[in-house]
PDB file of C-alpha atoms in Angstrom:
ATOM      1  CA  UNK A 153      85.957  93.596  95.295  1.00 93.00           C
ATOM      2  CA  UNK A 154      84.419  96.091  97.685  1.00 97.00           C
ATOM      3  CA  UNK A 155      83.795  99.728  96.794  1.00 97.00           C
ATOM      4  CA  UNK A 156      82.121 102.687  98.504  1.00 97.00           C
ATOM      5  CA  UNK A 157      82.123 105.693  96.189  1.00 96.00           C
ATOM      6  CA  UNK A 158      80.545 109.045  95.367  1.00 97.00           C
ATOM      7  CA  UNK A 159      80.820 108.212  91.662  1.00 97.00           C
ATOM      8  CA  UNK A 160      78.023 106.641  89.564  1.00 97.00           C
ATOM      9  CA  UNK A 161      78.126 102.842  89.564  1.00 98.00           C
ATOM     10  CA  UNK A 162      78.555 100.783  86.417  1.00 98.00           C
ATOM     11  CA  UNK A 163      76.972  97.347  86.940  1.00 98.00           C
ATOM     12  CA  UNK A 164      78.899  95.880  83.994  1.00 98.00           C
ATOM     13  CA  UNK A 165      82.235  96.807  85.580  1.00 97.00           C
ATOM     14  CA  UNK A 166      81.219  95.299  88.942  1.00 98.00           C
ATOM     15  CA  UNK A 167      79.808  92.150  87.332  1.00 98.00           C
ATOM     16  CA  UNK A 168      82.946  91.580  85.242  1.00 97.00           C
ATOM     17  CA  UNK A 169      84.908  91.329  88.516  1.00 97.00           C
ATOM     18  CA  UNK A 170      83.203  87.993  89.290  1.00 97.00           C
ATOM     19  CA  UNK A 171      82.918  86.399  85.834  1.00 97.00           C
ATOM     20  CA  UNK A 172      85.214  83.381  85.419  1.00 96.00           C
ATOM     21  CA  UNK A 173      85.203  80.263  83.278  1.00 95.00           C
ATOM     22  CA  UNK A 174      84.682  78.124  86.409  1.00 94.00           C
ATOM     23  CA  UNK A 175      81.368  79.822  87.188  1.00 95.00           C
ATOM     24  CA  UNK A 176      78.160  78.745  85.490  1.00 95.00           C
ATOM     25  CA  UNK A 177      75.979  81.376  87.148  1.00 97.00           C
ATOM     26  CA  UNK A 178      76.268  85.111  87.666  1.00 97.00           C
ATOM     27  CA  UNK A 179      73.612  87.032  89.593  1.00 98.00           C
ATOM     28  CA  UNK A 180      73.718  90.824  89.739  1.00 98.00           C
ATOM     29  CA  UNK A 181      71.419  92.884  91.956  1.00 98.00           C
ATOM     30  CA  UNK A 182      70.902  96.591  91.292  1.00 98.00           C
ATOM     31  CA  UNK A 183      69.446  98.839  93.967  1.00 96.00           C
ATOM     32  CA  UNK A 184      67.930 101.880  92.240  1.00 95.00           C
ATOM     33  CA  UNK A 185      66.217 105.040  93.425  1.00 93.00           C
ATOM     34  CA  UNK A 186      62.464 104.846  92.988  1.00 92.00           C
ATOM     35  CA  UNK A 187      60.251 107.926  92.750  1.00 92.00           C
ATOM     36  CA  UNK A 188      57.866 107.099  95.607  1.00 90.00           C
ATOM     37  CA  UNK A 189      57.659 105.715  99.125  1.00 85.00           C
ATOM     38  CA  UNK A 190      54.421 105.071 101.024  1.00 84.00           C
ATOM     39  CA  UNK A 191      52.464 107.397  98.756  1.00 86.00           C
ATOM     40  CA  UNK A 192      54.986 110.249  98.920  1.00 88.00           C
ATOM     41  CA  UNK A 193      56.865 111.543  95.886  1.00 92.00           C
ATOM     42  CA  UNK A 194      60.611 111.026  96.338  1.00 92.00           C
ATOM     43  CA  UNK A 195      62.763 113.704  94.688  1.00 93.00           C
ATOM     44  CA  UNK A 196      66.183 112.184  95.431  1.00 92.00           C
ATOM     45  CA  UNK A 197      68.084 110.078  97.971  1.00 93.00           C
ATOM     46  CA  UNK A 198      71.145 110.993  99.959  1.00 94.00           C
ATOM     47  CA  UNK A 199      73.437 108.340 101.388  1.00 94.00           C
ATOM     48  CA  UNK A 200      75.919 108.974 104.173  1.00 93.00           C
ATOM     49  CA  UNK A 201      78.486 106.494 105.424  1.00 93.00           C
ATOM     50  CA  UNK A 202      81.185 105.895 107.967  1.00 91.00           C
ATOM     51  CA  UNK A 203      83.306 104.921 104.964  1.00 93.00           C
ATOM     52  CA  UNK A 204      86.191 103.091 106.646  1.00 95.00           C
ATOM     53  CA  UNK A 205      83.821 100.986 108.748  1.00 95.00           C
ATOM     54  CA  UNK A 206      81.460 100.451 105.787  1.00 95.00           C
ATOM     55  CA  UNK A 207      84.281  98.967 103.710  1.00 97.00           C
ATOM     56  CA  UNK A 208      85.293  96.758 106.649  1.00 97.00           C
ATOM     57  CA  UNK A 209      81.718  95.529 107.200  1.00 97.00           C
ATOM     58  CA  UNK A 210      81.165  94.902 103.485  1.00 97.00           C
ATOM     59  CA  UNK A 211      84.341  92.821 103.377  1.00 97.00           C
ATOM     60  CA  UNK A 212      83.138  90.858 106.446  1.00 97.00           C
ATOM     61  CA  UNK A 213      79.867  90.148 104.631  1.00 97.00           C
ATOM     62  CA  UNK A 214      81.766  89.114 101.504  1.00 97.00           C
ATOM     63  CA  UNK A 215      84.091  86.784 103.411  1.00 97.00           C
ATOM     64  CA  UNK A 216      81.212  85.279 105.410  1.00 97.00           C
ATOM     65  CA  UNK A 217      79.163  84.548 102.308  1.00 97.00           C
ATOM     66  CA  UNK A 218      82.124  83.051 100.475  1.00 96.00           C
ATOM     67  CA  UNK A 219      82.653  80.635 103.370  1.00 97.00           C
ATOM     68  CA  UNK A 220      78.955  79.908 103.882  1.00 97.00           C
ATOM     69  CA  UNK A 221      78.145  79.231 100.224  1.00 96.00           C
ATOM     70  CA  UNK A 222      81.599  77.941  99.249  1.00 94.00           C
ATOM     71  CA  UNK A 223      81.994  80.429  96.434  1.00 94.00           C
ATOM     72  CA  UNK A 224      84.903  82.716  95.605  1.00 91.00           C
ATOM     73  CA  UNK A 225      83.453  85.521  93.531  1.00 96.00           C
ATOM     74  CA  UNK A 226      81.448  88.301  95.175  1.00 98.00           C
ATOM     75  CA  UNK A 227      81.676  92.012  94.406  1.00 98.00           C
ATOM     76  CA  UNK A 228      79.777  94.761  96.245  1.00 98.00           C
ATOM     77  CA  UNK A 229      79.726  98.450  95.320  1.00 98.00           C
ATOM     78  CA  UNK A 230      77.673 101.104  97.130  1.00 98.00           C
ATOM     79  CA  UNK A 231      77.267 104.695  96.132  1.00 97.00           C
ATOM     80  CA  UNK A 232      77.122 107.491  98.687  1.00 96.00           C
ATOM     81  CA  UNK A 233      76.084 111.113  98.352  1.00 96.00           C
ATOM     82  CA  UNK A 234      73.167 112.260  96.226  1.00 96.00           C
ATOM     83  CA  UNK A 235      71.529 109.568  94.062  1.00 96.00           C
ATOM     84  CA  UNK A 236      68.803 110.830  91.747  1.00 95.00           C
ATOM     85  CA  UNK A 237      65.660 108.956  90.678  1.00 95.00           C
ATOM     86  CA  UNK A 238      66.424 105.955  88.475  1.00 95.00           C
ATOM     87  CA  UNK A 239      70.115 105.894  89.348  1.00 96.00           C
ATOM     88  CA  UNK A 240      71.926 102.917  90.868  1.00 98.00           C
ATOM     89  CA  UNK A 241      72.971 103.074  94.520  1.00 97.00           C
ATOM     90  CA  UNK A 242      73.980  99.435  95.030  1.00 98.00           C
ATOM     91  CA  UNK A 243      75.469  96.675  92.905  1.00 98.00           C
ATOM     92  CA  UNK A 244      75.967  93.169  94.271  1.00 98.00           C
ATOM     93  CA  UNK A 245      77.417  90.625  91.847  1.00 98.00           C
ATOM     94  CA  UNK A 246      77.820  86.975  92.814  1.00 98.00           C
ATOM     95  CA  UNK A 247      79.161  84.179  90.642  1.00 97.00           C
ATOM     96  CA  UNK A 248      79.271  80.488  91.454  1.00 96.00           C
ATOM     97  CA  UNK A 249      79.421  77.157  89.667  1.00 95.00           C
ATOM     98  CA  UNK A 250      75.618  76.775  90.095  1.00 94.00           C
ATOM     99  CA  UNK A 251      72.705  79.230  90.144  1.00 95.00           C
ATOM    100  CA  UNK A 252      71.146  78.338  93.494  1.00 96.00           C
ATOM    101  CA  UNK A 253      74.172  79.423  95.536  1.00 96.00           C
ATOM    102  CA  UNK A 254      74.559  82.598  93.466  1.00 97.00           C
ATOM    103  CA  UNK A 255      70.924  83.654  94.022  1.00 97.00           C
ATOM    104  CA  UNK A 256      70.974  82.801  97.735  1.00 97.00           C
ATOM    105  CA  UNK A 257      74.288  84.534  98.401  1.00 97.00           C
ATOM    106  CA  UNK A 258      73.203  87.657  96.510  1.00 97.00           C
ATOM    107  CA  UNK A 259      69.942  87.868  98.470  1.00 97.00           C
ATOM    108  CA  UNK A 260      71.755  87.352 101.768  1.00 97.00           C
ATOM    109  CA  UNK A 261      74.382  89.968 100.879  1.00 97.00           C
ATOM    110  CA  UNK A 262      71.702  92.644 100.460  1.00 96.00           C
ATOM    111  CA  UNK A 263      69.942  91.649 103.707  1.00 95.00           C
ATOM    112  CA  UNK A 264      73.164  91.691 105.716  1.00 96.00           C
ATOM    113  CA  UNK A 265      74.288  94.962 104.179  1.00 95.00           C
ATOM    114  CA  UNK A 266      71.043  96.706 105.101  1.00 92.00           C
ATOM    115  CA  UNK A 267      71.235  95.616 108.740  1.00 91.00           C
ATOM    116  CA  UNK A 268      74.943  95.895 109.563  1.00 92.00           C
ATOM    117  CA  UNK A 269      76.796  98.325 107.297  1.00 94.00           C
ATOM    118  CA  UNK A 270      77.040 101.971 108.430  1.00 93.00           C
ATOM    119  CA  UNK A 271      75.502 103.463 105.307  1.00 93.00           C
ATOM    120  CA  UNK A 272      72.348 105.511 105.848  1.00 92.00           C
ATOM    121  CA  UNK A 273      69.663 106.556 103.391  1.00 92.00           C
ATOM    122  CA  UNK A 274      67.697 109.794 103.560  1.00 91.00           C
ATOM    123  CA  UNK A 275      64.676 110.151 101.295  1.00 91.00           C
ATOM    124  CA  UNK A 276      64.036 113.708 100.162  1.00 91.00           C
ATOM    125  CA  UNK A 277      60.361 114.447  99.448  1.00 91.00           C
ATOM    126  CA  UNK A 278      58.549 117.476  98.083  1.00 84.00           C
ATOM    127  CA  UNK A 279      57.478 118.345 101.647  1.00 84.00           C
ATOM    128  CA  UNK A 280      60.488 117.272 103.732  1.00 81.00           C
ATOM    129  CA  UNK A 281      62.754 114.280 104.294  1.00 80.00           C
ATOM    130  CA  UNK A 282      63.447 111.346 106.602  1.00 79.00           C
ATOM    131  CA  UNK A 283      66.082 108.746 107.330  1.00 81.00           C
ATOM    132  CA  UNK A 284      64.746 105.366 106.190  1.00 78.00           C
ATOM    133  CA  UNK A 285      64.804 102.136 108.242  1.00 62.00           C
ATOM    134  CA  UNK A 286      67.538 103.378 110.562  1.00 52.00           C
ATOM    135  CA  UNK A 287      65.690 102.125 113.620  1.00 49.00           C
ATOM    136  CA  UNK A 288      66.591  98.543 112.634  1.00 50.00           C
ATOM    137  CA  UNK A 289      70.211  99.359 111.869  1.00 47.00           C
ATOM    138  CA  UNK A 290      73.177  98.277 113.974  1.00 53.00           C
ATOM    139  CA  UNK A 291      74.586 101.818 113.646  1.00 52.00           C
ATOM    140  CA  UNK A 292      72.578 104.997 114.174  1.00 53.00           C
ATOM    141  CA  UNK A 293      71.923 107.420 111.358  1.00 52.00           C
ATOM    142  CA  UNK A 294      73.539 110.837 111.254  1.00 56.00           C
ATOM    143  CA  UNK A 295      71.602 113.528 113.102  1.00 56.00           C
ATOM    144  CA  UNK A 296      70.085 110.830 115.370  1.00 43.00           C
ATOM    145  CA  UNK A 297      67.726 109.697 112.571  1.00 43.00           C
ATOM    146  CA  UNK A 298      65.360 112.563 113.351  1.00 41.00           C
ATOM    147  CA  UNK A 299      62.812 113.256 110.626  1.00 40.00           C
ATOM    148  CA  UNK A 300      63.380 116.577 108.886  1.00 39.00           C
ATOM    149  CA  UNK A 301      60.415 118.661 107.810  1.00 37.00           C
ATOM    150  CA  UNK A 302      60.169 121.278 105.091  1.00 39.00           C
ATOM    151  CA  UNK A 303      60.409 123.953 107.789  1.00 41.00           C
ATOM    152  CA  UNK A 304      63.803 122.535 108.890  1.00 41.00           C
ATOM    153  CA  UNK A 305      65.457 123.308 105.638  1.00 39.00           C
TER     154      UNK A 305
END
């Protein structure tokens, strides 16, 4: 299951997609909006995506991890648009017969997603905003990843 949506994410719904009687371990990762970054107060996050390509890349990650860890049950859901403090922007659920593979595959899913999927995060501060970690991304952020100051809007 792969989903990119503007709607709030329900981790229980995503996790239920991978729960089966053949799996003895289920690991669910939640990415949430924190209220600070490097000493600055974060007001909200905004995510933008090349949605069609994001879904394709997420499915590639899912398929690669299933082959690599020999597991069948991985679900990834990412929210786009405005995500307020404390809300969930990412859910990765992995189930496998044993815990080690579930933990490793979940960790790897998040790492691969952050470096290869065309979803960009902008942190909005009290005094401006900036695109986060886009310099390491395979795809470039909207607006050329230029920092935006309070004077810009």
